[in-house]
């Protein structure tokens, strides 16, 4: 199913559904890591409620591009109550960068069975996404940690942005970032791509240009770790 059709289906399900929603399919992890020597990795999906579901699974890129060097099986299956199945991710292509980690999205769409055949309403389909990381051989030898992340505060008039320069070959996933002792509200999940600079708009500017930042980072096991406090480089005016 292409991206536009899938989005239209999801939108229709959201608009036409009524009532409370409970996720019925539970995944065994919040992220999956594939090292260079692996061709297959797995995640388990389980139906934890009494109703049956049809489950569609697919993989897309970090920017939702549909062409990826992976496929997942089974792409479509029925989960009766209590059923647990293995979803297998297979690498079928190359072409990923060899000097840094790449990440993709594993998508699981759970479609509930209509309870009443005469009912004209649609039920809500729950869409779960977890990250898939691919690590080339060279990356496994590279260091990682807070010392490889540089912070800079940029000002543009009354607006501020936080510039995160990730010098490591790993993707950094932030659960929370505290600036000057207060949690920053970004309105979205922040990911610092490897060997790149990520700009994040702040809802408000810190009182001073030189301040401390504490990053709460999600590790390989889905556990949030607090990194030591770091100093944000003073602001640079926009040009």
PDB file of C-alpha atoms in Angstrom:
ATOM      1  CA  UNK A   1       0.000   0.000   0.000  1.00  0.00           C
ATOM      2  CA  UNK A   2       1.553   3.352  -0.951  1.00  0.00           C
ATOM      3  CA  UNK A   3       1.969   6.239   1.479  1.00  0.00           C
ATOM      4  CA  UNK A   4      -0.942   8.399   0.277  1.00  0.00           C
ATOM      5  CA  UNK A   5      -3.455   5.530   0.307  1.00  0.00           C
ATOM      6  CA  UNK A   6      -2.324   4.404   3.762  1.00  0.00           C
ATOM      7  CA  UNK A   7      -2.677   7.926   5.161  1.00  0.00           C
ATOM      8  CA  UNK A   8      -6.162   8.270   3.665  1.00  0.00           C
ATOM      9  CA  UNK A   9      -7.222   4.978   5.241  1.00  0.00           C
ATOM     10  CA  UNK A  10      -5.850   6.012   8.617  1.00  0.00           C
ATOM     11  CA  UNK A  11      -7.601   9.386   8.408  1.00  0.00           C
ATOM     12  CA  UNK A  12     -10.915   7.746   7.538  1.00  0.00           C
ATOM     13  CA  UNK A  13     -10.633   5.337  10.439  1.00  0.00           C
ATOM     14  CA  UNK A  14      -9.876   8.189  12.831  1.00  0.00           C
ATOM     15  CA  UNK A  15     -12.752  10.374  11.652  1.00  0.00           C
ATOM     16  CA  UNK A  16     -15.413   7.672  11.538  1.00  0.00           C
ATOM     17  CA  UNK A  17     -14.696   5.944  14.816  1.00  0.00           C
ATOM     18  CA  UNK A  18     -16.424   6.520  18.133  1.00  0.00           C
ATOM     19  CA  UNK A  19     -15.867   5.521  21.726  1.00  0.00           C
ATOM     20  CA  UNK A  20     -12.822   4.833  23.841  1.00  0.00           C
ATOM     21  CA  UNK A  21      -9.765   3.196  22.327  1.00  0.00           C
ATOM     22  CA  UNK A  22      -7.474   0.622  23.862  1.00  0.00           C
ATOM     23  CA  UNK A  23      -4.398  -0.781  22.168  1.00  0.00           C
ATOM     24  CA  UNK A  24      -4.865  -4.502  21.695  1.00  0.00           C
ATOM     25  CA  UNK A  25      -1.484  -5.447  20.237  1.00  0.00           C
ATOM     26  CA  UNK A  26       1.570  -5.204  22.474  1.00  0.00           C
ATOM     27  CA  UNK A  27       5.128  -5.289  21.111  1.00  0.00           C
ATOM     28  CA  UNK A  28       7.973  -6.950  23.008  1.00  0.00           C
ATOM     29  CA  UNK A  29      10.349  -3.970  22.740  1.00  0.00           C
ATOM     30  CA  UNK A  30      10.434  -0.259  21.966  1.00  0.00           C
ATOM     31  CA  UNK A  31      13.337  -0.514  19.519  1.00  0.00           C
ATOM     32  CA  UNK A  32      15.105  -3.126  17.411  1.00  0.00           C
ATOM     33  CA  UNK A  33      18.831  -3.100  16.608  1.00  0.00           C
ATOM     34  CA  UNK A  34      20.366  -4.894  13.633  1.00  0.00           C
ATOM     35  CA  UNK A  35      24.158  -5.160  13.501  1.00  0.00           C
ATOM     36  CA  UNK A  36      26.028  -5.489  10.209  1.00  0.00           C
ATOM     37  CA  UNK A  37      26.506  -9.265  10.460  1.00  0.00           C
ATOM     38  CA  UNK A  38      22.785  -9.906  10.955  1.00  0.00           C
ATOM     39  CA  UNK A  39      20.360 -10.524   8.108  1.00  0.00           C
ATOM     40  CA  UNK A  40      17.307 -11.114  10.310  1.00  0.00           C
ATOM     41  CA  UNK A  41      16.051  -9.661  13.604  1.00  0.00           C
ATOM     42  CA  UNK A  42      12.695 -10.098  15.311  1.00  0.00           C
ATOM     43  CA  UNK A  43      10.138  -8.441  17.533  1.00  0.00           C
ATOM     44  CA  UNK A  44       7.153 -10.218  19.086  1.00  0.00           C
ATOM     45  CA  UNK A  45       3.569  -8.966  18.880  1.00  0.00           C
ATOM     46  CA  UNK A  46       0.827 -10.203  21.209  1.00  0.00           C
ATOM     47  CA  UNK A  47      -2.914  -9.651  21.357  1.00  0.00           C
ATOM     48  CA  UNK A  48      -3.538  -8.754  25.005  1.00  0.00           C
ATOM     49  CA  UNK A  49      -7.319  -8.270  24.771  1.00  0.00           C
ATOM     50  CA  UNK A  50     -10.275 -10.571  24.098  1.00  0.00           C
ATOM     51  CA  UNK A  51     -11.139  -9.253  20.630  1.00  0.00           C
ATOM     52  CA  UNK A  52      -9.438 -10.488  17.450  1.00  0.00           C
ATOM     53  CA  UNK A  53      -7.396  -8.115  15.294  1.00  0.00           C
ATOM     54  CA  UNK A  54      -6.018  -8.046  11.791  1.00  0.00           C
ATOM     55  CA  UNK A  55      -2.473  -6.700  11.972  1.00  0.00           C
ATOM     56  CA  UNK A  56      -0.626  -5.030   9.115  1.00  0.00           C
ATOM     57  CA  UNK A  57       3.133  -4.516   9.496  1.00  0.00           C
ATOM     58  CA  UNK A  58       5.546  -2.557   7.330  1.00  0.00           C
ATOM     59  CA  UNK A  59       8.825  -0.628   7.481  1.00  0.00           C
ATOM     60  CA  UNK A  60       9.455   2.891   6.279  1.00  0.00           C
ATOM     61  CA  UNK A  61      12.299   5.368   6.540  1.00  0.00           C
ATOM     62  CA  UNK A  62      12.972   8.051   9.134  1.00  0.00           C
ATOM     63  CA  UNK A  63      11.158  10.559   6.894  1.00  0.00           C
ATOM     64  CA  UNK A  64       8.402   8.012   6.064  1.00  0.00           C
ATOM     65  CA  UNK A  65       9.904   7.098   2.698  1.00  0.00           C
ATOM     66  CA  UNK A  66       8.557   3.732   1.590  1.00  0.00           C
ATOM     67  CA  UNK A  67      11.647   2.408  -0.194  1.00  0.00           C
ATOM     68  CA  UNK A  68      13.869   0.740   2.407  1.00  0.00           C
ATOM     69  CA  UNK A  69      16.385  -2.139   2.357  1.00  0.00           C
ATOM     70  CA  UNK A  70      14.167  -4.157   4.731  1.00  0.00           C
ATOM     71  CA  UNK A  71      10.936  -6.081   4.682  1.00  0.00           C
ATOM     72  CA  UNK A  72       8.881  -7.561   7.510  1.00  0.00           C
ATOM     73  CA  UNK A  73       6.977 -10.851   7.641  1.00  0.00           C
ATOM     74  CA  UNK A  74       4.177 -11.587   7.981  1.00  0.00           C
ATOM     75  CA  UNK A  75       2.968  -8.296   6.470  1.00  0.00           C
ATOM     76  CA  UNK A  76      -0.664  -9.135   7.255  1.00  0.00           C
ATOM     77  CA  UNK A  77      -2.021 -11.610   9.797  1.00  0.00           C
ATOM     78  CA  UNK A  78      -4.906 -12.299  12.168  1.00  0.00           C
ATOM     79  CA  UNK A  79      -4.344 -12.221  15.923  1.00  0.00           C
ATOM     80  CA  UNK A  80      -6.997 -13.942  17.985  1.00  0.00           C
ATOM     81  CA  UNK A  81      -7.188 -13.293  21.738  1.00  0.00           C
ATOM     82  CA  UNK A  82      -3.921 -14.189  23.482  1.00  0.00           C
ATOM     83  CA  UNK A  83      -2.052 -15.020  20.265  1.00  0.00           C
ATOM     84  CA  UNK A  84       1.623 -14.042  20.095  1.00  0.00           C
ATOM     85  CA  UNK A  85       3.589 -14.036  16.851  1.00  0.00           C
ATOM     86  CA  UNK A  86       7.103 -13.250  15.756  1.00  0.00           C
ATOM     87  CA  UNK A  87       7.527 -10.394  13.290  1.00  0.00           C
ATOM     88  CA  UNK A  88      10.763 -10.956  11.373  1.00  0.00           C
ATOM     89  CA  UNK A  89      12.692  -8.078   9.809  1.00  0.00           C
ATOM     90  CA  UNK A  90      14.961  -9.113   6.932  1.00  0.00           C
ATOM     91  CA  UNK A  91      17.664  -6.984   5.335  1.00  0.00           C
ATOM     92  CA  UNK A  92      17.490  -7.395   1.567  1.00  0.00           C
ATOM     93  CA  UNK A  93      19.516  -4.442   0.313  1.00  0.00           C
ATOM     94  CA  UNK A  94      22.666  -2.476   0.897  1.00  0.00           C
ATOM     95  CA  UNK A  95      23.480   1.147   0.202  1.00  0.00           C
ATOM     96  CA  UNK A  96      23.159   2.378   3.789  1.00  0.00           C
ATOM     97  CA  UNK A  97      25.924   4.707   5.030  1.00  0.00           C
ATOM     98  CA  UNK A  98      28.837   2.732   6.446  1.00  0.00           C
ATOM     99  CA  UNK A  99      30.218   5.490   8.678  1.00  0.00           C
ATOM    100  CA  UNK A 100      27.110   5.999  10.811  1.00  0.00           C
ATOM    101  CA  UNK A 101      24.004   4.365  12.209  1.00  0.00           C
ATOM    102  CA  UNK A 102      20.784   4.521  10.173  1.00  0.00           C
ATOM    103  CA  UNK A 103      17.285   4.326  11.585  1.00  0.00           C
ATOM    104  CA  UNK A 104      13.912   3.311  10.215  1.00  0.00           C
ATOM    105  CA  UNK A 105      10.382   2.788  11.538  1.00  0.00           C
ATOM    106  CA  UNK A 106       8.665  -0.525  12.202  1.00  0.00           C
ATOM    107  CA  UNK A 107       4.922   0.103  11.855  1.00  0.00           C
ATOM    108  CA  UNK A 108       2.148  -2.050  13.275  1.00  0.00           C
ATOM    109  CA  UNK A 109      -1.446  -1.204  12.380  1.00  0.00           C
ATOM    110  CA  UNK A 110      -4.059  -3.119  14.379  1.00  0.00           C
ATOM    111  CA  UNK A 111      -7.521  -3.248  12.837  1.00  0.00           C
ATOM    112  CA  UNK A 112     -10.288  -4.517  15.159  1.00  0.00           C
ATOM    113  CA  UNK A 113     -13.015  -6.823  13.920  1.00  0.00           C
ATOM    114  CA  UNK A 114     -16.413  -5.169  13.562  1.00  0.00           C
ATOM    115  CA  UNK A 115     -18.603  -6.426  16.416  1.00  0.00           C
ATOM    116  CA  UNK A 116     -21.923  -5.946  14.642  1.00  0.00           C
ATOM    117  CA  UNK A 117     -22.238  -6.635  10.931  1.00  0.00           C
ATOM    118  CA  UNK A 118     -25.163  -4.196  10.729  1.00  0.00           C
ATOM    119  CA  UNK A 119     -23.127  -1.397  12.296  1.00  0.00           C
ATOM    120  CA  UNK A 120     -22.150   1.207   9.691  1.00  0.00           C
ATOM    121  CA  UNK A 121     -19.477   2.890  11.799  1.00  0.00           C
ATOM    122  CA  UNK A 122     -15.776   2.148  11.500  1.00  0.00           C
ATOM    123  CA  UNK A 123     -13.646   1.188  14.476  1.00  0.00           C
ATOM    124  CA  UNK A 124     -10.422   3.003  15.253  1.00  0.00           C
ATOM    125  CA  UNK A 125      -7.250   1.366  13.984  1.00  0.00           C
ATOM    126  CA  UNK A 126      -4.311   1.828  16.353  1.00  0.00           C
ATOM    127  CA  UNK A 127      -0.954   2.598  14.750  1.00  0.00           C
ATOM    128  CA  UNK A 128       2.197   1.757  16.732  1.00  0.00           C
ATOM    129  CA  UNK A 129       5.715   2.694  15.603  1.00  0.00           C
ATOM    130  CA  UNK A 130       9.059   1.618  17.019  1.00  0.00           C
ATOM    131  CA  UNK A 131      12.541   2.393  15.751  1.00  0.00           C
ATOM    132  CA  UNK A 132      14.757   0.009  13.811  1.00  0.00           C
ATOM    133  CA  UNK A 133      18.484   0.822  13.936  1.00  0.00           C
ATOM    134  CA  UNK A 134      21.053  -0.544  11.499  1.00  0.00           C
ATOM    135  CA  UNK A 135      24.701  -0.451  12.646  1.00  0.00           C
ATOM    136  CA  UNK A 136      27.554  -1.030  10.177  1.00  0.00           C
ATOM    137  CA  UNK A 137      30.742  -2.740  11.326  1.00  0.00           C
ATOM    138  CA  UNK A 138      32.680   0.532  11.628  1.00  0.00           C
ATOM    139  CA  UNK A 139      30.102   2.041  13.977  1.00  0.00           C
ATOM    140  CA  UNK A 140      30.462  -0.732  16.552  1.00  0.00           C
ATOM    141  CA  UNK A 141      34.060   0.375  17.127  1.00  0.00           C
ATOM    142  CA  UNK A 142      33.180   4.033  17.624  1.00  0.00           C
ATOM    143  CA  UNK A 143      32.826   5.795  21.004  1.00  0.00           C
ATOM    144  CA  UNK A 144      29.529   7.209  22.184  1.00  0.00           C
ATOM    145  CA  UNK A 145      28.444   9.370  25.074  1.00  0.00           C
ATOM    146  CA  UNK A 146      27.642  12.898  26.245  1.00  0.00           C
ATOM    147  CA  UNK A 147      31.134  14.204  25.499  1.00  0.00           C
ATOM    148  CA  UNK A 148      30.412  13.805  21.772  1.00  0.00           C
ATOM    149  CA  UNK A 149      27.365  16.077  21.868  1.00  0.00           C
ATOM    150  CA  UNK A 150      27.813  19.849  21.573  1.00  0.00           C
ATOM    151  CA  UNK A 151      25.068  22.302  22.524  1.00  0.00           C
ATOM    152  CA  UNK A 152      24.594  25.815  21.173  1.00  0.00           C
ATOM    153  CA  UNK A 153      21.850  28.376  21.701  1.00  0.00           C
ATOM    154  CA  UNK A 154      20.781  30.380  18.662  1.00  0.00           C
ATOM    155  CA  UNK A 155      18.669  33.534  18.786  1.00  0.00           C
ATOM    156  CA  UNK A 156      16.614  35.029  15.977  1.00  0.00           C
ATOM    157  CA  UNK A 157      14.856  38.107  17.259  1.00  0.00           C
ATOM    158  CA  UNK A 158      12.703  36.968  20.173  1.00  0.00           C
ATOM    159  CA  UNK A 159      12.852  33.305  19.191  1.00  0.00           C
ATOM    160  CA  UNK A 160      15.429  30.777  20.305  1.00  0.00           C
ATOM    161  CA  UNK A 161      16.570  27.452  18.970  1.00  0.00           C
ATOM    162  CA  UNK A 162      18.794  24.786  20.435  1.00  0.00           C
ATOM    163  CA  UNK A 163      21.493  23.480  18.101  1.00  0.00           C
ATOM    164  CA  UNK A 164      22.582  19.904  18.858  1.00  0.00           C
ATOM    165  CA  UNK A 165      25.783  18.821  17.111  1.00  0.00           C
ATOM    166  CA  UNK A 166      26.132  15.058  17.365  1.00  0.00           C
ATOM    167  CA  UNK A 167      29.764  14.118  16.700  1.00  0.00           C
ATOM    168  CA  UNK A 168      29.160  10.406  17.263  1.00  0.00           C
ATOM    169  CA  UNK A 169      28.182   7.767  14.701  1.00  0.00           C
ATOM    170  CA  UNK A 170      25.073   6.894  16.739  1.00  0.00           C
ATOM    171  CA  UNK A 171      21.550   8.309  16.718  1.00  0.00           C
ATOM    172  CA  UNK A 172      20.663  10.013  20.013  1.00  0.00           C
ATOM    173  CA  UNK A 173      17.036   9.740  21.157  1.00  0.00           C
ATOM    174  CA  UNK A 174      15.953  12.241  23.793  1.00  0.00           C
ATOM    175  CA  UNK A 175      13.146  11.543  26.241  1.00  0.00           C
ATOM    176  CA  UNK A 176      13.511  14.974  27.841  1.00  0.00           C
ATOM    177  CA  UNK A 177      15.892  17.941  27.834  1.00  0.00           C
ATOM    178  CA  UNK A 178      16.206  20.291  30.810  1.00  0.00           C
ATOM    179  CA  UNK A 179      17.529  23.799  30.234  1.00  0.00           C
ATOM    180  CA  UNK A 180      18.462  25.876  33.284  1.00  0.00           C
ATOM    181  CA  UNK A 181      16.599  23.402  35.481  1.00  0.00           C
ATOM    182  CA  UNK A 182      13.361  23.457  33.486  1.00  0.00           C
ATOM    183  CA  UNK A 183      12.090  20.849  31.037  1.00  0.00           C
ATOM    184  CA  UNK A 184      12.044  22.230  27.509  1.00  0.00           C
ATOM    185  CA  UNK A 185       8.763  21.891  25.631  1.00  0.00           C
ATOM    186  CA  UNK A 186       9.511  20.950  22.017  1.00  0.00           C
ATOM    187  CA  UNK A 187       6.095  19.571  21.148  1.00  0.00           C
ATOM    188  CA  UNK A 188       7.680  16.542  19.484  1.00  0.00           C
ATOM    189  CA  UNK A 189      10.254  13.812  19.970  1.00  0.00           C
ATOM    190  CA  UNK A 190      13.819  15.048  19.463  1.00  0.00           C
ATOM    191  CA  UNK A 191      16.330  12.874  17.625  1.00  0.00           C
ATOM    192  CA  UNK A 192      19.930  13.980  16.994  1.00  0.00           C
ATOM    193  CA  UNK A 193      21.147  12.276  13.838  1.00  0.00           C
ATOM    194  CA  UNK A 194      24.739  11.004  13.748  1.00  0.00           C
ATOM    195  CA  UNK A 195      27.506  13.279  12.437  1.00  0.00           C
ATOM    196  CA  UNK A 196      24.981  16.078  11.966  1.00  0.00           C
ATOM    197  CA  UNK A 197      23.527  19.194  13.577  1.00  0.00           C
ATOM    198  CA  UNK A 198      19.873  19.219  14.596  1.00  0.00           C
ATOM    199  CA  UNK A 199      18.023  22.499  15.234  1.00  0.00           C
ATOM    200  CA  UNK A 200      15.119  22.470  17.681  1.00  0.00           C
ATOM    201  CA  UNK A 201      12.849  25.463  18.281  1.00  0.00           C
ATOM    202  CA  UNK A 202      12.321  26.400  21.943  1.00  0.00           C
ATOM    203  CA  UNK A 203       8.945  27.519  23.258  1.00  0.00           C
ATOM    204  CA  UNK A 204      10.754  30.243  25.205  1.00  0.00           C
ATOM    205  CA  UNK A 205      14.297  31.548  25.538  1.00  0.00           C
ATOM    206  CA  UNK A 206      16.487  30.905  28.603  1.00  0.00           C
ATOM    207  CA  UNK A 207      17.094  33.903  30.865  1.00  0.00           C
ATOM    208  CA  UNK A 208      20.824  33.875  30.084  1.00  0.00           C
ATOM    209  CA  UNK A 209      22.874  32.779  27.095  1.00  0.00           C
ATOM    210  CA  UNK A 210      25.287  30.680  29.141  1.00  0.00           C
ATOM    211  CA  UNK A 211      23.304  27.965  30.858  1.00  0.00           C
ATOM    212  CA  UNK A 212      23.331  24.293  31.784  1.00  0.00           C
ATOM    213  CA  UNK A 213      21.501  21.537  29.981  1.00  0.00           C
ATOM    214  CA  UNK A 214      20.733  17.989  31.154  1.00  0.00           C
ATOM    215  CA  UNK A 215      19.763  15.430  28.530  1.00  0.00           C
ATOM    216  CA  UNK A 216      17.620  12.404  29.362  1.00  0.00           C
ATOM    217  CA  UNK A 217      18.467   9.882  26.659  1.00  0.00           C
ATOM    218  CA  UNK A 218      16.794   6.592  25.702  1.00  0.00           C
ATOM    219  CA  UNK A 219      19.392   3.806  25.543  1.00  0.00           C
ATOM    220  CA  UNK A 220      19.445   0.596  23.475  1.00  0.00           C
ATOM    221  CA  UNK A 221      17.164  -1.142  25.983  1.00  0.00           C
ATOM    222  CA  UNK A 222      14.498   1.564  26.025  1.00  0.00           C
ATOM    223  CA  UNK A 223      15.643   2.819  29.437  1.00  0.00           C
ATOM    224  CA  UNK A 224      15.969   6.565  30.026  1.00  0.00           C
ATOM    225  CA  UNK A 225      19.388   7.696  31.278  1.00  0.00           C
ATOM    226  CA  UNK A 226      20.273  11.175  32.558  1.00  0.00           C
ATOM    227  CA  UNK A 227      23.528  12.413  31.058  1.00  0.00           C
ATOM    228  CA  UNK A 228      25.793  14.727  33.083  1.00  0.00           C
ATOM    229  CA  UNK A 229      25.059  18.442  32.868  1.00  0.00           C
ATOM    230  CA  UNK A 230      26.663  20.217  29.925  1.00  0.00           C
ATOM    231  CA  UNK A 231      27.203  23.881  29.149  1.00  0.00           C
ATOM    232  CA  UNK A 232      25.342  25.485  26.270  1.00  0.00           C
ATOM    233  CA  UNK A 233      27.539  27.711  24.118  1.00  0.00           C
ATOM    234  CA  UNK A 234      26.348  31.362  24.160  1.00  0.00           C
ATOM    235  CA  UNK A 235      23.954  32.486  21.472  1.00  0.00           C
ATOM    236  CA  UNK A 236      25.057  33.536  18.019  1.00  0.00           C
ATOM    237  CA  UNK A 237      22.983  36.179  16.252  1.00  0.00           C
ATOM    238  CA  UNK A 238      21.135  35.208  13.085  1.00  0.00           C
ATOM    239  CA  UNK A 239      22.686  36.495   9.857  1.00  0.00           C
TER     240      UNK A 239
END
